PDB file of C-alpha atoms in Angstrom:
ATOM      1  CA  MET A   1      88.498 101.735  75.827  1.00 50.00           C
ATOM      2  CA  SER A   2      87.683  98.261  74.304  1.00 61.00           C
ATOM      3  CA  VAL A   3      90.814  96.603  75.679  1.00 58.00           C
ATOM      4  CA  ARG A   4      90.149  97.929  79.029  1.00 67.00           C
ATOM      5  CA  HIS A   5      86.525  96.899  78.922  1.00 65.00           C
ATOM      6  CA  GLY A   6      87.732  93.631  77.861  1.00 65.00           C
ATOM      7  CA  ARG A   7      90.083  93.178  80.712  1.00 72.00           C
ATOM      8  CA  HIS A   8      87.358  94.527  83.160  1.00 65.00           C
ATOM      9  CA  SER A   9      84.836  91.854  81.870  1.00 74.00           C
ATOM     10  CA  ARG A  10      87.446  88.923  82.352  1.00 77.00           C
ATOM     11  CA  ARG A  11      88.042  89.997  85.777  1.00 76.00           C
ATOM     12  CA  LEU A  12      84.312  90.095  86.643  1.00 76.00           C
ATOM     13  CA  GLN A  13      83.891  86.826  85.046  1.00 79.00           C
ATOM     14  CA  GLN A  14      86.968  85.144  86.975  1.00 83.00           C
ATOM     15  CA  ASN A  15      85.467  86.599  90.228  1.00 77.00           C
ATOM     16  CA  VAL A  16      81.913  84.871  89.529  1.00 86.00           C
ATOM     17  CA  ASP A  17      83.603  81.738  88.486  1.00 84.00           C
ATOM     18  CA  ARG A  18      85.700  81.812  91.792  1.00 87.00           C
ATOM     19  CA  ARG A  19      82.653  82.380  93.764  1.00 88.00           C
ATOM     20  CA  LEU A  20      80.798  79.678  92.127  1.00 91.00           C
ATOM     21  CA  LYS A  21      83.441  77.088  92.911  1.00 93.00           C
ATOM     22  CA  ASP A  22      83.626  78.320  96.641  1.00 90.00           C
ATOM     23  CA  GLU A  23      79.859  78.085  96.882  1.00 92.00           C
ATOM     24  CA  GLN A  24      80.113  74.402  95.724  1.00 93.00           C
ATOM     25  CA  LEU A  25      82.885  73.616  98.027  1.00 92.00           C
ATOM     26  CA  LEU A  26      81.249  75.033 100.985  1.00 92.00           C
ATOM     27  CA  LEU A  27      77.860  73.004 100.194  1.00 93.00           C
ATOM     28  CA  LEU A  28      80.140  69.911 100.137  1.00 93.00           C
ATOM     29  CA  LEU A  29      81.898  70.835 103.407  1.00 93.00           C
ATOM     30  CA  ALA A  30      78.401  71.756 105.007  1.00 93.00           C
ATOM     31  CA  GLN A  31      77.569  68.039 104.477  1.00 94.00           C
ATOM     32  CA  ASP A  32      80.150  66.997 106.965  1.00 92.00           C
ATOM     33  CA  ASP A  33      79.183  69.926 109.342  1.00 93.00           C
ATOM     34  CA  PHE A  34      82.392  71.620 108.495  1.00 93.00           C
ATOM     35  CA  GLN A  35      84.648  69.020 110.069  1.00 92.00           C
ATOM     36  CA  GLY A  36      86.653  65.907 108.937  1.00 93.00           C
ATOM     37  CA  SER A  37      89.246  65.294 106.525  1.00 93.00           C
ATOM     38  CA  ARG A  38      87.773  67.413 103.402  1.00 93.00           C
ATOM     39  CA  TYR A  39      87.461  70.375 105.975  1.00 94.00           C
ATOM     40  CA  ASP A  40      90.951  69.922 107.396  1.00 94.00           C
ATOM     41  CA  LEU A  41      92.490  70.243 103.923  1.00 95.00           C
ATOM     42  CA  PHE A  42      90.350  73.242 103.223  1.00 95.00           C
ATOM     43  CA  VAL A  43      91.528  74.899 106.417  1.00 94.00           C
ATOM     44  CA  GLU A  44      95.143  74.140 105.716  1.00 95.00           C
ATOM     45  CA  GLU A  45      95.098  75.871 102.319  1.00 95.00           C
ATOM     46  CA  LEU A  46      93.247  78.697 103.906  1.00 95.00           C
ATOM     47  CA  VAL A  47      95.940  79.050 106.607  1.00 95.00           C
ATOM     48  CA  ARG A  48      98.610  78.897 104.094  1.00 95.00           C
ATOM     49  CA  TYR A  49      97.324  81.379 101.792  1.00 95.00           C
ATOM     50  CA  GLY A  50      96.528  83.517 104.950  1.00 95.00           C
ATOM     51  CA  ILE A  51      99.789  83.611 106.414  1.00 96.00           C
ATOM     52  CA  SER A  52     101.484  84.247 102.980  1.00 96.00           C
ATOM     53  CA  VAL A  53      99.230  87.299 102.122  1.00 96.00           C
ATOM     54  CA  LEU A  54      99.543  88.629 105.803  1.00 96.00           C
ATOM     55  CA  ARG A  55     103.363  88.399 105.592  1.00 96.00           C
ATOM     56  CA  GLY A  56     103.374  90.452 102.316  1.00 96.00           C
ATOM     57  CA  TRP A  57     101.358  93.113 103.822  1.00 96.00           C
ATOM     58  CA  MET A  58     103.384  93.531 106.819  1.00 96.00           C
ATOM     59  CA  HIS A  59     106.665  93.530 104.682  1.00 96.00           C
ATOM     60  CA  SER A  60     105.325  96.526 102.795  1.00 95.00           C
ATOM     61  CA  GLY A  61     103.486  98.218 105.519  1.00 94.00           C
ATOM     62  CA  PHE A  62     100.002  98.198 103.702  1.00 95.00           C
ATOM     63  CA  ILE A  63      98.444  96.093 106.372  1.00 96.00           C
ATOM     64  CA  PHE A  64      98.355  99.378 108.595  1.00 95.00           C
ATOM     65  CA  GLN A  65      96.354 101.123 105.843  1.00 94.00           C
ATOM     66  CA  LEU A  66      94.006  98.253 105.380  1.00 95.00           C
ATOM     67  CA  VAL A  67      93.018  97.963 109.269  1.00 94.00           C
ATOM     68  CA  ALA A  68      92.964 101.905 109.371  1.00 93.00           C
ATOM     69  CA  HIS A  69      89.968 101.708 106.936  1.00 91.00           C
ATOM     70  CA  ARG A  70      88.452  99.223 109.507  1.00 90.00           C
ATOM     71  CA  GLY A  71      88.629 101.717 112.202  1.00 91.00           C
ATOM     72  CA  PHE A  72      91.860 100.484 113.821  1.00 89.00           C
ATOM     73  CA  GLY A  73      94.583 103.321 113.999  1.00 86.00           C
ATOM     74  CA  LEU A  74      97.557 101.534 115.153  1.00 89.00           C
ATOM     75  CA  ASN A  75      99.850 104.333 114.467  1.00 89.00           C
ATOM     76  CA  PRO A  76     102.943 102.159 113.910  1.00 90.00           C
ATOM     77  CA  HIS A  77     106.379 103.946 114.652  1.00 88.00           C
ATOM     78  CA  GLU A  78     109.184 103.764 112.088  1.00 90.00           C
ATOM     79  CA  LEU A  79     110.803 101.056 114.353  1.00 88.00           C
ATOM     80  CA  ASP A  80     107.796  98.913 114.083  1.00 90.00           C
ATOM     81  CA  LEU A  81     107.608  99.451 110.099  1.00 92.00           C
ATOM     82  CA  GLU A  82     111.476  98.519 110.019  1.00 92.00           C
ATOM     83  CA  GLU A  83     111.266  95.577 112.072  1.00 92.00           C
ATOM     84  CA  LEU A  84     108.392  94.181 109.964  1.00 94.00           C
ATOM     85  CA  ALA A  85     110.226  94.879 106.893  1.00 94.00           C
ATOM     86  CA  THR A  86     113.561  93.295 107.977  1.00 93.00           C
ATOM     87  CA  HIS A  87     112.622  90.411 110.409  1.00 93.00           C
ATOM     88  CA  SER A  88     110.940  87.481 108.643  1.00 93.00           C
ATOM     89  CA  GLU A  89     110.528  85.588 111.975  1.00 93.00           C
ATOM     90  CA  VAL A  90     108.321  88.426 113.437  1.00 93.00           C
ATOM     91  CA  ARG A  91     106.162  88.557 110.266  1.00 94.00           C
ATOM     92  CA  GLU A  92     105.788  84.761 110.496  1.00 95.00           C
ATOM     93  CA  GLU A  93     104.707  84.940 114.160  1.00 93.00           C
ATOM     94  CA  LEU A  94     102.318  87.783 113.849  1.00 95.00           C
ATOM     95  CA  ALA A  95     100.816  86.034 110.564  1.00 95.00           C
ATOM     96  CA  SER A  96     100.480  82.623 112.364  1.00 95.00           C
ATOM     97  CA  MET A  97      98.879  84.032 115.377  1.00 95.00           C
ATOM     98  CA  THR A  98      96.530  86.231 113.369  1.00 96.00           C
ATOM     99  CA  VAL A  99      95.176  83.531 111.391  1.00 96.00           C
ATOM    100  CA  ALA A 100      94.861  81.090 114.303  1.00 95.00           C
ATOM    101  CA  ARG A 101      92.632  83.764 116.189  1.00 93.00           C
ATOM    102  CA  ALA A 102      90.702  84.644 112.973  1.00 94.00           C
ATOM    103  CA  LEU A 103      89.864  80.966 112.078  1.00 94.00           C
ATOM    104  CA  PRO A 104      87.257  79.975 114.877  1.00 93.00           C
ATOM    105  CA  ARG A 105      85.331  83.073 114.361  1.00 92.00           C
ATOM    106  CA  PHE A 106      85.440  82.663 110.592  1.00 94.00           C
ATOM    107  CA  ARG A 107      84.227  79.120 110.837  1.00 94.00           C
ATOM    108  CA  GLN A 108      81.331  80.059 112.906  1.00 94.00           C
ATOM    109  CA  LYS A 109      80.237  83.366 111.379  1.00 93.00           C
ATOM    110  CA  ALA A 110      81.125  82.696 107.519  1.00 93.00           C
ATOM    111  CA  LEU A 111      80.705  78.878 107.299  1.00 93.00           C
ATOM    112  CA  VAL A 112      78.381  77.733 110.150  1.00 93.00           C
ATOM    113  CA  GLU A 113      76.085  80.771 110.315  1.00 94.00           C
ATOM    114  CA  GLY A 114      76.115  81.300 106.382  1.00 92.00           C
ATOM    115  CA  GLY A 115      77.946  84.777 106.775  1.00 92.00           C
ATOM    116  CA  TRP A 116      79.499  84.155 103.313  1.00 92.00           C
ATOM    117  CA  SER A 117      77.493  83.799 100.292  1.00 89.00           C
ATOM    118  CA  PHE A 118      77.993  83.974  96.543  1.00 83.00           C
ATOM    119  CA  GLU A 119      75.907  87.124  96.365  1.00 88.00           C
ATOM    120  CA  GLY A 120      78.284  88.796  98.824  1.00 86.00           C
ATOM    121  CA  GLY A 121      80.657  89.565  95.898  1.00 82.00           C
ATOM    122  CA  ALA A 122      83.872  88.382  97.559  1.00 88.00           C
ATOM    123  CA  SER A 123      85.637  85.098  97.249  1.00 92.00           C
ATOM    124  CA  ILE A 124      86.002  83.010 100.452  1.00 93.00           C
ATOM    125  CA  THR A 125      89.613  83.858 100.646  1.00 94.00           C
ATOM    126  CA  THR A 126      88.967  87.338 100.442  1.00 93.00           C
ATOM    127  CA  TYR A 127      86.195  87.049 103.159  1.00 94.00           C
ATOM    128  CA  PHE A 128      88.784  85.103 105.212  1.00 96.00           C
ATOM    129  CA  MET A 129      91.602  87.957 104.814  1.00 95.00           C
ATOM    130  CA  GLY A 130      88.914  90.393 105.957  1.00 94.00           C
ATOM    131  CA  ALA A 131      88.411  88.349 109.275  1.00 95.00           C
ATOM    132  CA  CYS A 132      92.314  88.303 109.581  1.00 96.00           C
ATOM    133  CA  LEU A 133      92.282  92.135 109.461  1.00 95.00           C
ATOM    134  CA  TYR A 134      90.106  92.292 112.417  1.00 94.00           C
ATOM    135  CA  SER A 135      92.277  90.072 114.407  1.00 94.00           C
ATOM    136  CA  PHE A 136      95.552  91.500 113.453  1.00 96.00           C
ATOM    137  CA  PRO A 137      95.243  94.701 115.466  1.00 94.00           C
ATOM    138  CA  ASN A 138      95.025  92.747 118.775  1.00 93.00           C
ATOM    139  CA  GLU A 139      97.936  90.713 117.935  1.00 93.00           C
ATOM    140  CA  PHE A 140     100.171  93.529 116.889  1.00 93.00           C
ATOM    141  CA  ARG A 141      99.243  95.328 119.998  1.00 92.00           C
ATOM    142  CA  ARG A 142     100.285  92.202 122.104  1.00 90.00           C
ATOM    143  CA  HIS A 143     103.527  92.104 120.332  1.00 89.00           C
ATOM    144  CA  ARG A 144     104.340  95.727 120.735  1.00 87.00           C
ATOM    145  CA  ALA A 145     103.442  95.449 124.467  1.00 86.00           C
ATOM    146  CA  ASP A 146     105.720  92.026 125.027  1.00 84.00           C
ATOM    147  CA  ALA A 147     108.513  94.048 123.201  1.00 80.00           C
ATOM    148  CA  GLU A 148     107.972  97.079 125.514  1.00 80.00           C
ATOM    149  CA  ARG A 149     107.924  94.735 128.565  1.00 79.00           C
ATOM    150  CA  GLN A 150     111.364  93.416 127.422  1.00 76.00           C
ATOM    151  CA  ARG A 151     112.712  96.542 127.029  1.00 75.00           C
ATOM    152  CA  ARG A 152     111.557  97.721 130.491  1.00 75.00           C
ATOM    153  CA  SER A 153     112.944  94.497 131.839  1.00 71.00           C
ATOM    154  CA  LEU A 154     116.411  95.123 130.469  1.00 69.00           C
ATOM    155  CA  LYS A 155     116.425  98.643 131.695  1.00 68.00           C
ATOM    156  CA  ARG A 156     115.423  97.356 135.246  1.00 65.00           C
ATOM    157  CA  GLN A 157     118.190  94.921 135.169  1.00 64.00           C
ATOM    158  CA  GLN A 158     120.676  97.708 134.211  1.00 64.00           C
ATOM    159  CA  ALA A 159     119.292  99.727 137.183  1.00 61.00           C
ATOM    160  CA  VAL A 160     120.168  96.974 139.609  1.00 60.00           C
ATOM    161  CA  TYR A 161     123.398  95.665 137.917  1.00 56.00           C
ATOM    162  CA  GLU A 162     124.642  99.099 136.638  1.00 54.00           C
ATOM    163  CA  ASN A 163     127.460  98.356 134.145  1.00 46.00           C
ATOM    164  CA  PRO A 164     128.207 101.189 132.012  1.00 40.00           C
ATOM    165  CA  VAL A 165     131.381  99.584 130.461  1.00 38.00           C
ATOM    166  CA  SER A 166     129.866  96.808 128.505  1.00 39.00           C
ATOM    167  CA  PRO A 167     126.661  94.467 128.374  1.00 41.00           C
ATOM    168  CA  ARG A 168     126.585  91.527 130.335  1.00 42.00           C
ATOM    169  CA  GLY A 169     126.601  88.116 128.876  1.00 45.00           C
ATOM    170  CA  THR A 170     123.786  85.634 129.838  1.00 45.00           C
ATOM    171  CA  ALA A 171     125.835  83.570 132.465  1.00 46.00           C
ATOM    172  CA  GLU A 172     127.096  86.852 134.130  1.00 46.00           C
ATOM    173  CA  GLU A 173     123.688  88.210 134.161  1.00 49.00           C
ATOM    174  CA  VAL A 174     122.277  85.137 135.898  1.00 48.00           C
ATOM    175  CA  LEU A 175     125.136  85.055 138.529  1.00 48.00           C
ATOM    176  CA  GLY A 176     124.267  88.541 139.148  1.00 56.00           C
ATOM    177  CA  ARG A 177     120.590  87.920 139.787  1.00 57.00           C
ATOM    178  CA  LEU A 178     121.743  85.038 142.037  1.00 63.00           C
ATOM    179  CA  TRP A 179     124.210  87.378 143.951  1.00 65.00           C
ATOM    180  CA  VAL A 180     121.577  89.927 144.692  1.00 69.00           C
ATOM    181  CA  ARG A 181     119.166  87.544 145.845  1.00 67.00           C
ATOM    182  CA  GLU A 182     121.685  86.253 148.420  1.00 68.00           C
ATOM    183  CA  GLU A 183     122.495  89.861 149.615  1.00 72.00           C
ATOM    184  CA  LEU A 184     118.864  90.767 150.144  1.00 74.00           C
ATOM    185  CA  ASN A 185     119.067  89.262 153.727  1.00 72.00           C
ATOM    186  CA  ASN A 186     122.047  91.397 154.459  1.00 77.00           C
ATOM    187  CA  ILE A 187     120.157  94.682 153.469  1.00 81.00           C
ATOM    188  CA  ALA A 188     119.435  96.103 156.974  1.00 79.00           C
ATOM    189  CA  ASP A 189     117.055  98.926 155.761  1.00 80.00           C
ATOM    190  CA  PRO A 190     113.696  97.223 155.060  1.00 79.00           C
ATOM    191  CA  ARG A 191     112.535  99.847 152.539  1.00 84.00           C
ATOM    192  CA  THR A 192     115.794  99.354 150.457  1.00 84.00           C
ATOM    193  CA  ARG A 193     115.420  95.628 150.615  1.00 81.00           C
ATOM    194  CA  THR A 194     111.854  95.713 149.374  1.00 83.00           C
ATOM    195  CA  VAL A 195     112.690  98.102 146.626  1.00 82.00           C
ATOM    196  CA  VAL A 196     115.525  95.710 145.539  1.00 81.00           C
ATOM    197  CA  ALA A 197     113.276  92.510 145.729  1.00 79.00           C
ATOM    198  CA  LEU A 198     110.630  94.209 143.562  1.00 80.00           C
ATOM    199  CA  THR A 199     113.147  95.494 141.070  1.00 79.00           C
ATOM    200  CA  LEU A 200     114.344  91.870 140.653  1.00 73.00           C
ATOM    201  CA  ASP A 201     110.569  90.796 140.202  1.00 72.00           C
ATOM    202  CA  ASP A 202     110.543  93.086 137.306  1.00 72.00           C
ATOM    203  CA  TYR A 203     108.347  95.861 138.790  1.00 76.00           C
ATOM    204  CA  THR A 204     109.144  99.372 137.366  1.00 81.00           C
ATOM    205  CA  GLN A 205     110.157 102.140 139.553  1.00 81.00           C
ATOM    206  CA  GLU A 206     106.813 103.801 138.981  1.00 83.00           C
ATOM    207  CA  GLU A 207     104.978 100.577 140.020  1.00 81.00           C
ATOM    208  CA  ILE A 208     107.288 100.337 143.082  1.00 85.00           C
ATOM    209  CA  GLN A 209     106.547 103.882 144.163  1.00 82.00           C
ATOM    210  CA  GLN A 210     102.869 103.181 143.941  1.00 79.00           C
ATOM    211  CA  LEU A 211     103.093 100.002 145.906  1.00 77.00           C
ATOM    212  CA  LEU A 212     105.367 101.505 148.842  1.00 81.00           C
ATOM    213  CA  ASP A 213     103.318 104.799 148.695  1.00 78.00           C
ATOM    214  CA  GLU A 214     106.542 106.855 148.375  1.00 81.00           C
ATOM    215  CA  LYS A 215     106.300 110.598 147.270  1.00 81.00           C
ATOM    216  CA  SER A 216     108.004 110.145 144.010  1.00 84.00           C
ATOM    217  CA  VAL A 217     110.150 108.016 141.678  1.00 83.00           C
ATOM    218  CA  ARG A 218     113.167 109.829 142.645  1.00 86.00           C
ATOM    219  CA  VAL A 219     112.844 108.289 146.204  1.00 86.00           C
ATOM    220  CA  ILE A 220     113.098 104.722 144.697  1.00 86.00           C
ATOM    221  CA  GLU A 221     116.048 105.820 142.343  1.00 86.00           C
ATOM    222  CA  GLY A 222     117.928 107.152 145.505  1.00 85.00           C
ATOM    223  CA  LEU A 223     117.512 103.796 147.483  1.00 85.00           C
ATOM    224  CA  LEU A 224     118.680 101.940 144.724  1.00 83.00           C
ATOM    225  CA  TYR A 225     121.631 104.223 143.977  1.00 82.00           C
ATOM    226  CA  ARG A 226     122.642 104.166 147.715  1.00 84.00           C
ATOM    227  CA  TRP A 227     122.377 100.558 147.869  1.00 81.00           C
ATOM    228  CA  ARG A 228     124.583 100.043 144.811  1.00 80.00           C
ATOM    229  CA  LYS A 229     127.238 102.183 145.918  1.00 80.00           C
ATOM    230  CA  LYS A 230     127.372 100.534 149.424  1.00 79.00           C
ATOM    231  CA  SER A 231     127.585  97.058 147.659  1.00 75.00           C
ATOM    232  CA  GLN A 232     130.305  98.154 145.364  1.00 72.00           C
ATOM    233  CA  ARG A 233     132.473  99.463 148.290  1.00 71.00           C
ATOM    234  CA  HIS A 234     131.906  96.283 150.327  1.00 67.00           C
ATOM    235  CA  GLN A 235     132.680  94.033 147.237  1.00 60.00           C
ATOM    236  CA  GLY A 236     135.820  96.085 146.776  1.00 59.00           C
ATOM    237  CA  GLY A 237     136.866  95.592 150.423  1.00 54.00           C
ATOM    238  CA  GLY A 238     136.184  92.018 150.184  1.00 49.00           C
ATOM    239  CA  GLN A 239     133.147  92.308 152.641  1.00 43.00           C
ATOM    240  CA  HIS A 240     129.329  91.771 152.525  1.00 41.00           C
ATOM    241  CA  GLY A 241     126.769  94.331 153.405  1.00 39.00           C
TER     242      GLY A 241
END
């Protein structure tokens, strides 16, 4: 018990010493209204610390437990956890954006308005990481939405350029889009022409159905299918249609 008590006492003292140093530093920075070269150096170290900690939390998945305790149930999929564990560039991007979003509010609330204090019990870095945890959910949702948009865009491209044998290379995909745009003027049926044009502009079939006030998504699928088949026949015969 005495050894454990001694360790606990040392940790408490270290926390007090750290908070005293933080208080002295903030008093110094306040003299310059939290701007200037000294403040920039303080922010640089804080950013480096924040990104490093966030990357570690994301790699282990622990960050989702931390934000859940603050009321943000992100419910990550296994693929989300795998992506964060294996893709360093994703962790770096999310951590950098989270820190960038958290900094202005942290400066205003914690420093300018005096939200952080020695009596609060947390060091300034711990306080800052708390601010980052409130910013992370929005950044994660934004990242997940971007990934979903990319997936949907790829699916729409496949709907227009149906190629079940092998995926298209970038050059072939670009040429394919150009060819379809040129062919738009040759599509006689206005409904089909509109559906193909909207698909090229990355609208989902559900969105196209609503825009055109069609009865169901199957109507949109049918128009695209018949246009593809007709185009393939004309291409095979050396014609345009």
